Short mmCIF file of C-alpha atoms in Angstrom, two decimals:
data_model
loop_
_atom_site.label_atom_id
_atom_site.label_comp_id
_atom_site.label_asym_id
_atom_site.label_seq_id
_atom_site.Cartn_x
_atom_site.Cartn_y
_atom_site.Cartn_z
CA UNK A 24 0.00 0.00 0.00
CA UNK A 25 2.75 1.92 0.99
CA UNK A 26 5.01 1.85 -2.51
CA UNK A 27 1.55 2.06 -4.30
CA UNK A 28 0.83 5.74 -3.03
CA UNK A 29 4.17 6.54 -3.16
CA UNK A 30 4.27 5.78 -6.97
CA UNK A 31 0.99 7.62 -7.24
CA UNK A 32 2.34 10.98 -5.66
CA UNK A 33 5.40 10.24 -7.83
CA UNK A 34 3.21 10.32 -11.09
CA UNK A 35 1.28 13.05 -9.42
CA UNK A 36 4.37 15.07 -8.74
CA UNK A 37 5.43 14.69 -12.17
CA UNK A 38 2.36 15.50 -13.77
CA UNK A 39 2.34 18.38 -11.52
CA UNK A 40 4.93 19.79 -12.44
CA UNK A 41 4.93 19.22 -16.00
CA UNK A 42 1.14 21.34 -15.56
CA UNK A 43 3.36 23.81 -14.39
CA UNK A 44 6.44 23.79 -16.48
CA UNK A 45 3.98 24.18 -19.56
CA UNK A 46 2.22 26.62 -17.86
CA UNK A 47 5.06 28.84 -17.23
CA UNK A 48 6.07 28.01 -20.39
CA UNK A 49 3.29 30.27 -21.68
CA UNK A 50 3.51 32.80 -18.99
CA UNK A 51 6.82 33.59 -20.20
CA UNK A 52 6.02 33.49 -23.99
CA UNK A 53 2.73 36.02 -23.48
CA UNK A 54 6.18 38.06 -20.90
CA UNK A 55 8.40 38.03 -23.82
CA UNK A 56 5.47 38.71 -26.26
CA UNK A 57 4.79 42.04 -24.57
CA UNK A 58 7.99 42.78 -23.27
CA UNK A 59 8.98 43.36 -27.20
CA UNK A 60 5.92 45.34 -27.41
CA UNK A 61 6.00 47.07 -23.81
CA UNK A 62 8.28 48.93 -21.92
CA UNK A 63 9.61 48.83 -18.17
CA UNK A 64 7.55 51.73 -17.18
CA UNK A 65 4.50 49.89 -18.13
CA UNK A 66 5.35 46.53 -16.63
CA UNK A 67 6.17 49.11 -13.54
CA UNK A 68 2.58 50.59 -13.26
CA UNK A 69 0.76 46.98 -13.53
CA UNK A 70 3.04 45.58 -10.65
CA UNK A 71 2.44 48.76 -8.59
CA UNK A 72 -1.22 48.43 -9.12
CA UNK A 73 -0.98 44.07 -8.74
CA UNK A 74 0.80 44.59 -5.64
CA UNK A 75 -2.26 45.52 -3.75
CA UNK A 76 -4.22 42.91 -5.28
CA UNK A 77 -1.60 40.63 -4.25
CA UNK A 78 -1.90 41.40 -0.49
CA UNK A 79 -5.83 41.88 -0.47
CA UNK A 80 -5.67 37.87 -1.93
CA UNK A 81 -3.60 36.43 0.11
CA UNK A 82 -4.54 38.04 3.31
CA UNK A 83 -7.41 36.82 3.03
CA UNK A 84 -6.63 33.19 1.71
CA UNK A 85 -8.48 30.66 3.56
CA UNK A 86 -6.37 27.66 2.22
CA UNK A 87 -9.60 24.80 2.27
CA UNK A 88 -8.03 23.26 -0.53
CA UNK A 89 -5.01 21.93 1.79
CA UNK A 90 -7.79 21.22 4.49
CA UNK A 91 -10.09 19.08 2.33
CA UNK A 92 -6.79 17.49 1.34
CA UNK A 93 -5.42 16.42 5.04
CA UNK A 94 -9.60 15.35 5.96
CA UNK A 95 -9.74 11.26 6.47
CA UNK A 96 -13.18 11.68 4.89
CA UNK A 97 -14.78 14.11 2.79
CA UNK A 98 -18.35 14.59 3.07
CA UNK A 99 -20.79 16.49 0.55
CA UNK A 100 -21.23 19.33 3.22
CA UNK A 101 -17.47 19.90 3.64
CA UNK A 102 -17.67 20.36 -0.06
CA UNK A 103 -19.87 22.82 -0.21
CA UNK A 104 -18.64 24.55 2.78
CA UNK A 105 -15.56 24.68 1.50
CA UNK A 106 -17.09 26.74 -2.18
CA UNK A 107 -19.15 29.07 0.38
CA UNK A 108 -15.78 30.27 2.27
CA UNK A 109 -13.92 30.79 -0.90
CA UNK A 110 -17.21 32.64 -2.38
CA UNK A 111 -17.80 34.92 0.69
CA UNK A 112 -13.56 35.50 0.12
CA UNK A 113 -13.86 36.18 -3.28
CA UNK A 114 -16.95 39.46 -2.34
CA UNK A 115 -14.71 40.18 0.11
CA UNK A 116 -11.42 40.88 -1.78
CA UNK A 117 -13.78 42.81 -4.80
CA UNK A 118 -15.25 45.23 -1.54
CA UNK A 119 -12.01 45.68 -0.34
CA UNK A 120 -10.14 46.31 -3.28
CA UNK A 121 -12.54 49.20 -3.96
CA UNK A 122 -12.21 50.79 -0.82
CA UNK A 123 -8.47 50.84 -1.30
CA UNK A 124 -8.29 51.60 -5.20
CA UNK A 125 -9.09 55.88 -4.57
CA UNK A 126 -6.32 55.99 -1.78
CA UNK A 127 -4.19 53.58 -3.59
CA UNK A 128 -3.95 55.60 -6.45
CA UNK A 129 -3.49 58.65 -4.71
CA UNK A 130 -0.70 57.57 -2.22
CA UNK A 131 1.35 56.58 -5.46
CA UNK A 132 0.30 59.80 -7.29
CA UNK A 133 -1.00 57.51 -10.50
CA UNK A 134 -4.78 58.17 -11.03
CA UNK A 135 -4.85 55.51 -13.97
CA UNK A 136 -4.22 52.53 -10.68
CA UNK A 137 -7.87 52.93 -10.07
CA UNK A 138 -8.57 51.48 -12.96
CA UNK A 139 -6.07 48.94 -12.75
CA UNK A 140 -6.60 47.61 -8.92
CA UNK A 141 -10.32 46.80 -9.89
CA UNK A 142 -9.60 45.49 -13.31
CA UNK A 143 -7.01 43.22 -11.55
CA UNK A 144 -9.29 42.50 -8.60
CA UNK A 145 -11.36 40.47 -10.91
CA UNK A 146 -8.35 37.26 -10.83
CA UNK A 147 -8.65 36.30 -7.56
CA UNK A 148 -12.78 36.23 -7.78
CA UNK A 149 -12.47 33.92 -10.63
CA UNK A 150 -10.14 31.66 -8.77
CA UNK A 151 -12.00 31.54 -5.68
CA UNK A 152 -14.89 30.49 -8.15
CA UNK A 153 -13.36 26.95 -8.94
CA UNK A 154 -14.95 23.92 -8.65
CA UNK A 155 -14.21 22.55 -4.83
CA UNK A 156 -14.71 18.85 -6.68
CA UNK A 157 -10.96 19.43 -8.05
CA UNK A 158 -9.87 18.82 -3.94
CA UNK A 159 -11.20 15.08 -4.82
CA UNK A 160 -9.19 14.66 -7.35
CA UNK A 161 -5.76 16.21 -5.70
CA UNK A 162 -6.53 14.00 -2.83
CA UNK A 163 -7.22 10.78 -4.64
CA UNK A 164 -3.60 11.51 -5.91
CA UNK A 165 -4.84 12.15 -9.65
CA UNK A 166 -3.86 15.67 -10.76
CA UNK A 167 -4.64 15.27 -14.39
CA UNK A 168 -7.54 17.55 -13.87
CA UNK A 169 -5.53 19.98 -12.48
CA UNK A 170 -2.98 19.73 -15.59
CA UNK A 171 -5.95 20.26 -17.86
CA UNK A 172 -7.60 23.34 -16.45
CA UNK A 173 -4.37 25.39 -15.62
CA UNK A 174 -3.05 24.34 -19.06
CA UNK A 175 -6.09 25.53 -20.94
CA UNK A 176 -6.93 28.79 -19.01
CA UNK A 177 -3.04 30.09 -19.58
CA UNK A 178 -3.25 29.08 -23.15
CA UNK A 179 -6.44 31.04 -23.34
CA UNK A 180 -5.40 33.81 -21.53
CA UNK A 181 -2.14 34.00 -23.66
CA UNK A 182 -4.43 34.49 -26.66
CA UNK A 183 -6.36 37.13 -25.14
CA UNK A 184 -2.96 39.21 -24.03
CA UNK A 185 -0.87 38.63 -27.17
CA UNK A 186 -4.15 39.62 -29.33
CA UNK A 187 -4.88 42.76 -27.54
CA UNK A 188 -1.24 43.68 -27.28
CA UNK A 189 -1.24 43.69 -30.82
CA UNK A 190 -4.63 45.99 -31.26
CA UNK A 191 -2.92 48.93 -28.98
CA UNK A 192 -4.01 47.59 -25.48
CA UNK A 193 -0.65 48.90 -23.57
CA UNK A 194 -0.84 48.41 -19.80
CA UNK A 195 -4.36 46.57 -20.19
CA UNK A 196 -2.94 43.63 -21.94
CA UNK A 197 -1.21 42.42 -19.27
CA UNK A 198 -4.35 43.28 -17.13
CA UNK A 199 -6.49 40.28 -19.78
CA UNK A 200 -3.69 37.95 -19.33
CA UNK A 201 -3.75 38.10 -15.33
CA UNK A 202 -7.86 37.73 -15.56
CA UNK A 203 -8.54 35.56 -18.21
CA UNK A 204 -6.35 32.94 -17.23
CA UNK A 205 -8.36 31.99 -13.49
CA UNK A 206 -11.63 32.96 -15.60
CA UNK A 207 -11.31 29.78 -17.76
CA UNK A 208 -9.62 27.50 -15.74
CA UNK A 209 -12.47 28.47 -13.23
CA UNK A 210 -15.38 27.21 -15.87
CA UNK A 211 -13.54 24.30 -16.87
CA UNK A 212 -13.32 22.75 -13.42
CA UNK A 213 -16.84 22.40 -13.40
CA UNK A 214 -16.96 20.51 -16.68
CA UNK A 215 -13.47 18.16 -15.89
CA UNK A 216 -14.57 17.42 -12.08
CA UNK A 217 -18.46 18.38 -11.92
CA UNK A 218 -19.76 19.56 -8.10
CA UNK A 219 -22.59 21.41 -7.99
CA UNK A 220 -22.42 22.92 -3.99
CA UNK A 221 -25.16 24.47 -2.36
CA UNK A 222 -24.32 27.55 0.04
CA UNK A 223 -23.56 26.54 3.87
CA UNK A 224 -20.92 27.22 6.55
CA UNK A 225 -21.68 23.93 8.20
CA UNK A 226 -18.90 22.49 8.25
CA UNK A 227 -16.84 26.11 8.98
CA UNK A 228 -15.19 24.89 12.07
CA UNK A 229 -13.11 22.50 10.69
CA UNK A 230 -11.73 24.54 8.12
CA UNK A 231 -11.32 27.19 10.74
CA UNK A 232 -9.82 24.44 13.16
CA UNK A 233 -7.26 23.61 10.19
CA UNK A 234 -6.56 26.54 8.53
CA UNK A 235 -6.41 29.24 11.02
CA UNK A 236 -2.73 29.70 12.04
CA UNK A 237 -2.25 28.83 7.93
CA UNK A 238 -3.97 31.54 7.32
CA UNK A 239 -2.46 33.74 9.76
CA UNK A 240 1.09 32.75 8.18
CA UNK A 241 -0.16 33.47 4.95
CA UNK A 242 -1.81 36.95 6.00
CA UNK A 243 1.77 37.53 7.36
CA UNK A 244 3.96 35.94 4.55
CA UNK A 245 1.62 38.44 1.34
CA UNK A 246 3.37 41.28 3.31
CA UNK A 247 6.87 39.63 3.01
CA UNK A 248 6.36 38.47 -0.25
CA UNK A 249 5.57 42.20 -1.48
CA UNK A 250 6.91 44.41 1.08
CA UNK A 251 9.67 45.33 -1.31
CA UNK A 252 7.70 46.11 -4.34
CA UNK A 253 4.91 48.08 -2.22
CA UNK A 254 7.89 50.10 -0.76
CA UNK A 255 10.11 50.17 -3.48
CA UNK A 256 7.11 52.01 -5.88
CA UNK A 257 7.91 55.10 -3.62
CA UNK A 258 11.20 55.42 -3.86
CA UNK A 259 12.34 54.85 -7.46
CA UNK A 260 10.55 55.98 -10.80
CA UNK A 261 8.34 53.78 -12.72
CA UNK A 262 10.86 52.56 -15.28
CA UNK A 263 13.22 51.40 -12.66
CA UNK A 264 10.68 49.91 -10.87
CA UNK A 265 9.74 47.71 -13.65
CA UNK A 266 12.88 46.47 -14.32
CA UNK A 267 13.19 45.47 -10.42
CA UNK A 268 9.70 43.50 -10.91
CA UNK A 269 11.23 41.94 -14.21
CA UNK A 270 14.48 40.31 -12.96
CA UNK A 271 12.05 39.19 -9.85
CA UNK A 272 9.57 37.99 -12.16
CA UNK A 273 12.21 35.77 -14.07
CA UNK A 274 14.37 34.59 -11.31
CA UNK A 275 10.57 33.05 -9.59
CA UNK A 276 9.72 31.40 -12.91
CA UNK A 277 12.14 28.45 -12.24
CA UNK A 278 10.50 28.11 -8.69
CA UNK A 279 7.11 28.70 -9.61
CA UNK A 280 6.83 25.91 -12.63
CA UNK A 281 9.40 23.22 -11.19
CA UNK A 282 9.75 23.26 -7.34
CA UNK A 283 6.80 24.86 -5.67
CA UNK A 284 4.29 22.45 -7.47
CA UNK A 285 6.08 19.39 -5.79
CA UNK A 286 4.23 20.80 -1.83
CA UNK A 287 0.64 19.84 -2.48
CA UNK A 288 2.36 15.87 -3.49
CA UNK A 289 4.86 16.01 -0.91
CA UNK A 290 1.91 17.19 1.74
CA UNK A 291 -0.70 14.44 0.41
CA UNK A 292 2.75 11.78 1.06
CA UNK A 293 3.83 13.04 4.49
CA UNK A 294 0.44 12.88 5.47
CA UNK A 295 0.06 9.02 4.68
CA UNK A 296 3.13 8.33 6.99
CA UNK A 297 2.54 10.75 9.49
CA UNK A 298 2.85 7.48 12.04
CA UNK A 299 5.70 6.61 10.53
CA UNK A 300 8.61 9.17 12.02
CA UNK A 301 12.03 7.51 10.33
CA UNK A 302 9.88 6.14 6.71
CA UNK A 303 8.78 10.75 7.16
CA UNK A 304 12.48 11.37 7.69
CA UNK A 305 13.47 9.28 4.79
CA UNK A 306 10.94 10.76 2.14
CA UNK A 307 12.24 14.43 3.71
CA UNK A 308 15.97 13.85 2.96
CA UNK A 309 15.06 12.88 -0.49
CA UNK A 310 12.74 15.61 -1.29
CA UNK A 311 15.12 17.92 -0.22
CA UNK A 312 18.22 16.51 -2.42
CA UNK A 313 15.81 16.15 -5.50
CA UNK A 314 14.49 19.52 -5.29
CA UNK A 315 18.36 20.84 -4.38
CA UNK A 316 19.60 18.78 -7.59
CA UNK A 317 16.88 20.44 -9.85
CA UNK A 318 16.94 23.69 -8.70
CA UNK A 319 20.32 24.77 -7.90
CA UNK A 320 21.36 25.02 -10.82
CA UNK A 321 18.95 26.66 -12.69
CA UNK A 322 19.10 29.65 -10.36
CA UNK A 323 22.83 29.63 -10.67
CA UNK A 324 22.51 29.63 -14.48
CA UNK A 325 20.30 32.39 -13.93
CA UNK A 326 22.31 34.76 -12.46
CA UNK A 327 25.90 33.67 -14.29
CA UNK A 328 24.34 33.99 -17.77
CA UNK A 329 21.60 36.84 -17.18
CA UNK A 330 23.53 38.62 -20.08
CA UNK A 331 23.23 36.57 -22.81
CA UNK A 332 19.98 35.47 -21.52
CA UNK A 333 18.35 38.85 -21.12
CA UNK A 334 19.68 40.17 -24.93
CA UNK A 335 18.24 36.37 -26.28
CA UNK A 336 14.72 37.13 -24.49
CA UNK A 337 13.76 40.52 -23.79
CA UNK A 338 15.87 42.72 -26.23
CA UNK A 339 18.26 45.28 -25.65
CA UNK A 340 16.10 47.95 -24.19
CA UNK A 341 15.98 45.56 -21.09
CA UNK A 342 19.81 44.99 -20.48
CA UNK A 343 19.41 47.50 -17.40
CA UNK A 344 17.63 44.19 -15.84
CA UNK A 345 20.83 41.95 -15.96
CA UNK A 346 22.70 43.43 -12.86
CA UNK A 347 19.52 43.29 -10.91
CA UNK A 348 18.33 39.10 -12.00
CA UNK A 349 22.17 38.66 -11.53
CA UNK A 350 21.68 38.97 -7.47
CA UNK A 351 18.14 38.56 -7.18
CA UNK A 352 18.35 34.45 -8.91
CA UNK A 353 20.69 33.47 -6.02
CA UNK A 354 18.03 34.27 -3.10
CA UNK A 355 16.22 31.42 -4.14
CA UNK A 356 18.67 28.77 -3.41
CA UNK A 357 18.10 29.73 0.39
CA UNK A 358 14.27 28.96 0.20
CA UNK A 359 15.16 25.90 -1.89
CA UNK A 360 16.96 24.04 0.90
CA UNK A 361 14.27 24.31 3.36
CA UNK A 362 11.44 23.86 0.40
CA UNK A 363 9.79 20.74 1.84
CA UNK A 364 9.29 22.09 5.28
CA UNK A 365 5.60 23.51 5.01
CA UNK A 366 4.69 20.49 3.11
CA UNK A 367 5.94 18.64 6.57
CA UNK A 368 4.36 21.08 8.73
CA UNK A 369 1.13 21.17 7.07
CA UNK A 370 1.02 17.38 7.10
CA UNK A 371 1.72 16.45 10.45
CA UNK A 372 -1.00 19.35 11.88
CA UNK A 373 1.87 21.88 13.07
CA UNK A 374 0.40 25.09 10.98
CA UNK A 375 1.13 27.52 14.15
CA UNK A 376 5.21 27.04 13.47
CA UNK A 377 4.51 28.57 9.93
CA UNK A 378 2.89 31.09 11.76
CA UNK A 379 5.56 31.63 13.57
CA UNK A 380 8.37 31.76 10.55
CA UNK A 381 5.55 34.12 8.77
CA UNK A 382 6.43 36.57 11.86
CA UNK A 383 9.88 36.27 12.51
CA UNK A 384 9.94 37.14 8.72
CA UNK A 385 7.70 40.00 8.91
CA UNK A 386 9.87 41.59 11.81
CA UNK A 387 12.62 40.99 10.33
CA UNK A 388 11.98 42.39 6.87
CA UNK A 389 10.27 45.36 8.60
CA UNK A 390 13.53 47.58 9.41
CA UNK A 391 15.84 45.85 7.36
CA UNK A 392 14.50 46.38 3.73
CA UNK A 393 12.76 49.53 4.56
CA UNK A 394 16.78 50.72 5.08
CA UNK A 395 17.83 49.19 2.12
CA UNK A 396 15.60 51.09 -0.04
CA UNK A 397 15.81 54.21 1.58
CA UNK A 398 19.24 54.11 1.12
CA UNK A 399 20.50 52.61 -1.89
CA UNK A 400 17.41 52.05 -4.02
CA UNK A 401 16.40 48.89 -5.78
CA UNK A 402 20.21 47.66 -5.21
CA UNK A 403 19.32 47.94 -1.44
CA UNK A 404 16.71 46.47 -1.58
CA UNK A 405 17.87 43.33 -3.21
CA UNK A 406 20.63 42.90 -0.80
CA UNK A 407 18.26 43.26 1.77
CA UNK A 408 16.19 40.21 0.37
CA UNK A 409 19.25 38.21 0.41
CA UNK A 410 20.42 38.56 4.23
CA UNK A 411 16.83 38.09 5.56
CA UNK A 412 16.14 34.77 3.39
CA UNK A 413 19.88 33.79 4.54
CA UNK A 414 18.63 34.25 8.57
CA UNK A 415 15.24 32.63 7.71
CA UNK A 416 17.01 29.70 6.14
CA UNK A 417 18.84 29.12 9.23
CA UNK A 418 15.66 29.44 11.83
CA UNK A 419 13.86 26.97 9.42
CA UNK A 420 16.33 24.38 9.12
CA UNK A 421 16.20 24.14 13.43
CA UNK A 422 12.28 24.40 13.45
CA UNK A 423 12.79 21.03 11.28
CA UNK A 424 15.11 19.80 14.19
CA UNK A 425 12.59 20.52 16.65
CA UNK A 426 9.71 18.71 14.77
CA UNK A 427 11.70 15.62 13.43
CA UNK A 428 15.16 15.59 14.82
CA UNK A 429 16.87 15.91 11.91
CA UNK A 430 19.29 18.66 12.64
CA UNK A 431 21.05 20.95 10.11
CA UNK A 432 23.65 19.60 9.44
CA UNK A 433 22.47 16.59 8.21
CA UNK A 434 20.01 18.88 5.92
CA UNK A 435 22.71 20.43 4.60
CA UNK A 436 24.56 17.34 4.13
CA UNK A 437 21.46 16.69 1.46
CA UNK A 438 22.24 19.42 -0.79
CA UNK A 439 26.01 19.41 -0.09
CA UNK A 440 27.05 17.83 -4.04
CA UNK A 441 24.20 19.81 -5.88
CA UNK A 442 25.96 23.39 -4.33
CA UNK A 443 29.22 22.22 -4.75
CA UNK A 444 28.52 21.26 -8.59
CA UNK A 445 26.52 24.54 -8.93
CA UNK A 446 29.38 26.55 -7.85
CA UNK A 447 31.96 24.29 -9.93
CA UNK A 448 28.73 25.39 -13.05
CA UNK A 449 28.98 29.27 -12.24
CA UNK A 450 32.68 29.49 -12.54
CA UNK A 451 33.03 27.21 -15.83
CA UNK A 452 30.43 29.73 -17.46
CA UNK A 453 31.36 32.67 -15.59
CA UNK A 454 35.56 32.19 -17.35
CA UNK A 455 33.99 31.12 -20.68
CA UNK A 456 31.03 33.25 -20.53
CA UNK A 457 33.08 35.95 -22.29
CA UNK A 458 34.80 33.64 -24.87
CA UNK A 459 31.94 32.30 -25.98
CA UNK A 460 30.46 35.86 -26.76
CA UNK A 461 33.59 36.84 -28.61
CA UNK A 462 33.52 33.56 -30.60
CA UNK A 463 29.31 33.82 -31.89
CA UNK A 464 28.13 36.62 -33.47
CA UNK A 465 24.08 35.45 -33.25
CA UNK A 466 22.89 36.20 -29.81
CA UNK A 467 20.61 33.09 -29.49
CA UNK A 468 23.67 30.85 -30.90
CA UNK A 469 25.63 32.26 -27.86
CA UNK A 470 23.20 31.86 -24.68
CA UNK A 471 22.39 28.44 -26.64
CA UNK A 472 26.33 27.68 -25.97
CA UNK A 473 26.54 29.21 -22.77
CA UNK A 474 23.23 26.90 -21.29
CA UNK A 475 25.16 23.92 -22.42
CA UNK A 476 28.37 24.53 -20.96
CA UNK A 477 26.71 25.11 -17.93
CA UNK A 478 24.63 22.18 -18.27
CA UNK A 479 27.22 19.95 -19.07
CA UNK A 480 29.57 21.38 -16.47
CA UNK A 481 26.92 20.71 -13.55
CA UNK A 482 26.16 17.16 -14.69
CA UNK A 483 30.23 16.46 -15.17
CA UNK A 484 30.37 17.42 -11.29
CA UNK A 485 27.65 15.46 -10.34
CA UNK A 486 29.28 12.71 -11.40
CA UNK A 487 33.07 13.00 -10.75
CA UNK A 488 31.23 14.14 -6.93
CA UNK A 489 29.66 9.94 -7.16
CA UNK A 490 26.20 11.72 -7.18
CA UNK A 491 23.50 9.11 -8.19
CA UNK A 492 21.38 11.10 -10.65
CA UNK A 493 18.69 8.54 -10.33
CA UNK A 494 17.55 9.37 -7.11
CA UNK A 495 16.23 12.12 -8.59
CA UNK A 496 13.20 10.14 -9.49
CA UNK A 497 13.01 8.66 -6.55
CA UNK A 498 11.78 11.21 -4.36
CA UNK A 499 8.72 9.28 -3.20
CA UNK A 500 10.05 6.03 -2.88
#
């Protein structure tokens, strides 16, 4: 039973994350799409105005999806409980956001964010509009539903963008995309896995019971997530401020389409051997040196070819991004070596300790990137980033100690080849990195090059390192 819902949540994981890698895939198409056809200071006037958005949603998340996930048994009433929270959530972020739009706009001295805040508003109603049958399906360890409805709403919402990019849109094109997208995955759900809920808060205090220090840590962790960019508007023009959200925007594409769709399998896993402390230690360790194999380096190839990378995808007018997606790539490498933890948490009941990291965070980030940017800018700020995710890192990896005894060391100890062979990676391309350009002419021929050196040059120390590549697909086993 055991190796048969492992190799489900394997083929789950996988499927997973190919949903995501293809839907990313089109996110950054419909980015490069518009990039050629916008500038910085309009990306930098959507992110001001999406910033708000961004908080309003997930201050007000009410994660039932993970709750009807970790239930032993799922009645109809949970069900429809569980569409009548996210519907009350979704009138409540559409009130709020107009309340805040007028004074929004006017803090930031940018009438035309009215506009924008409600226009954007409109994405995270259509998401809390989806079908709650698709937490059946995620729980029975079969995500192809999933894969079809986020595939087909960013395909559709690509459409929508690149077409009205092309008609004059500006600024509003991006608006379509970030709408669109939720709108149709939304009314597919109901056609791929059909529930037809009635209105009730019957069922409320579970969902309260489960989700409230979650949703405390995630009311806590939208403020650190977009602290910077909600402070940063006011101290740098738009232009500038658009290339900060750019590099940010490509350095969490990696994370976004490859690593963080791996928590909802490695939650649903954890919780089937929450009895089980060394088989939970086990399937930890090997999350955390697959996702530290994958992911390393990818952000290291981020920031040691952001160059070649940036002229290939985005142009020339954008180059001003490279010294900022340079820094900004390597923050993610801190998160990455804790990545499985809230899976862990969320499994074995322990929500209040994210909580708890959501705070620490929040206090932290409070005085130290407010300083950065009031100092130094958007460089400030990025250096900022890096210190507090380097502390958090650290407080994680001994919250792990404390719930399983593994102690930081030994995490470390998981990810110890992948860094090494990432570092060994950024110095091959970082020498070469210039010879290459001086030996190509045709951009795309030369980040082409560049990739596979790196490339080659990671999976060459893998294996003089004895690294067993394999066990990459064994992450569930």
């Amino acid at each position: 039973m055991f190796l048969m819902s492992s190799k489900r949540a394997l083929n789950g994981a996988l499927l997973t994350i190919s949903s995501k890698i293809i839907g990313k895939g089109i996110d950054f198409i419909t980015l490069l799409v518009l990039a050629r056809t916008l500038g910085p200071s309009e990306f930098g006037i959507v992110a001001i105005a999406m910033t708000l958005i961004s908080i309003i949603d997930m201050i007000t998340d009410f994660p039932v999806g993970a709750a009807l996930i970790c239930m032993p048994n799922i009645s109809k009433s949970h069900l429809d409980t569980a569409f009548t929270i996210n519907l009350a959530r979704s009138f409540l972020i559409a009130s709020v956001t107009a309340a805040l739009s007028v004074p929004f706009a006017a803090i930031y001295g940018m009438p035309q964010l009215h506009d924008l805040v409600l226009a954007l508003s409109l994405c995270s109603v259509a998401r809390g509009m989806t079908s709650p049958g698709i937490a059946l399906t995620v729980k029975n360890l079969d995500f192809r539903p999933t894969f079809v409805i986020e595939t087909f709403g960013k395909a559709i919402g690509s459409i929508a963008a690149i077409t009205c990019a092309y008609m004059g849109a500006g600024v509003w094109s991006i608006v379509v995309n970030t709408v669109v997208a939720p709108a149709a995955s939304s009314s597919l759900s109901y056609i791929i896995a059909p529930c037809w809920p009635r209105l009730t808060f019957l069922q409320y205090k579970y969902f309260l019971s489960f989700s409230g220090w979650l949703s405390l840590s995630k009311a806590f962790a939208a403020f650190n997530w977009q602290y910077d960019r909600l402070l940063l508007g006011k101290f740098v023009d738009h232009a500038q401020f658009g290339r900060y959200t750019m590099a940010n925007d490509i350095a969490a594409l990696p994370a976004q389409s490859l690593i963080l769709p791996t928590v909802t399998p490695m939650m649903s896993t954890f919780a089937k051997s929450t009895g089980n402390r060394p088989i939970l230690t086990q399937q930890y360790e090997r999350c955390l040196r697959a996702v530290s194999m994958v992911g390393v380096p990818i952000f290291f190839g981020l920031s040691v070819a952001a160059d070649p990378l940036v002229r290939a995808l985005l142009g020339e007018k954008w180059l001003s991004v490279v010294p900022f997606l340079q820094i900004i790539a390597i923050e993610p490498i801190f998160y990455l070596l804790t990545q499985p933890f809230p899976a862990l948490a969320a499994a074995l009941g322990k929500t209040k300790i994210l909580f708890n990291l959501s705070f620490v965070e929040f206090m932290l980030k409070l005085p130290v990137i407010a300083i950065g940017a009031w100092q130094f800018g958007a460089e400030g700020v990025i250096l900022s980033r890096l210190l507090c995710s380097f502390i958090l890192m650290i407080i994680t990896m001994y919250c792990l100690k404390s719930m399983i005894g593994l102690s930081p060391f030994t995490q470390l100890r998981q990810c110890a080849i992948p860094l090494m062979a990432g570092a060994a990676m950024y110095c091959a391309v970082g020498l070469l990195g210039g010879t290459i350009a001086g030996v190509f002419v045709n951009i795309y021929v030369t980040t082409a090059v560049v990739v596979s050196v790196g490339a080659m040059a990671y999976l060459l120390a893998l294996l003089i390192a004895g690294y067993n590549i394999k066990s990459l697909v064994a992450v569930f086993r």
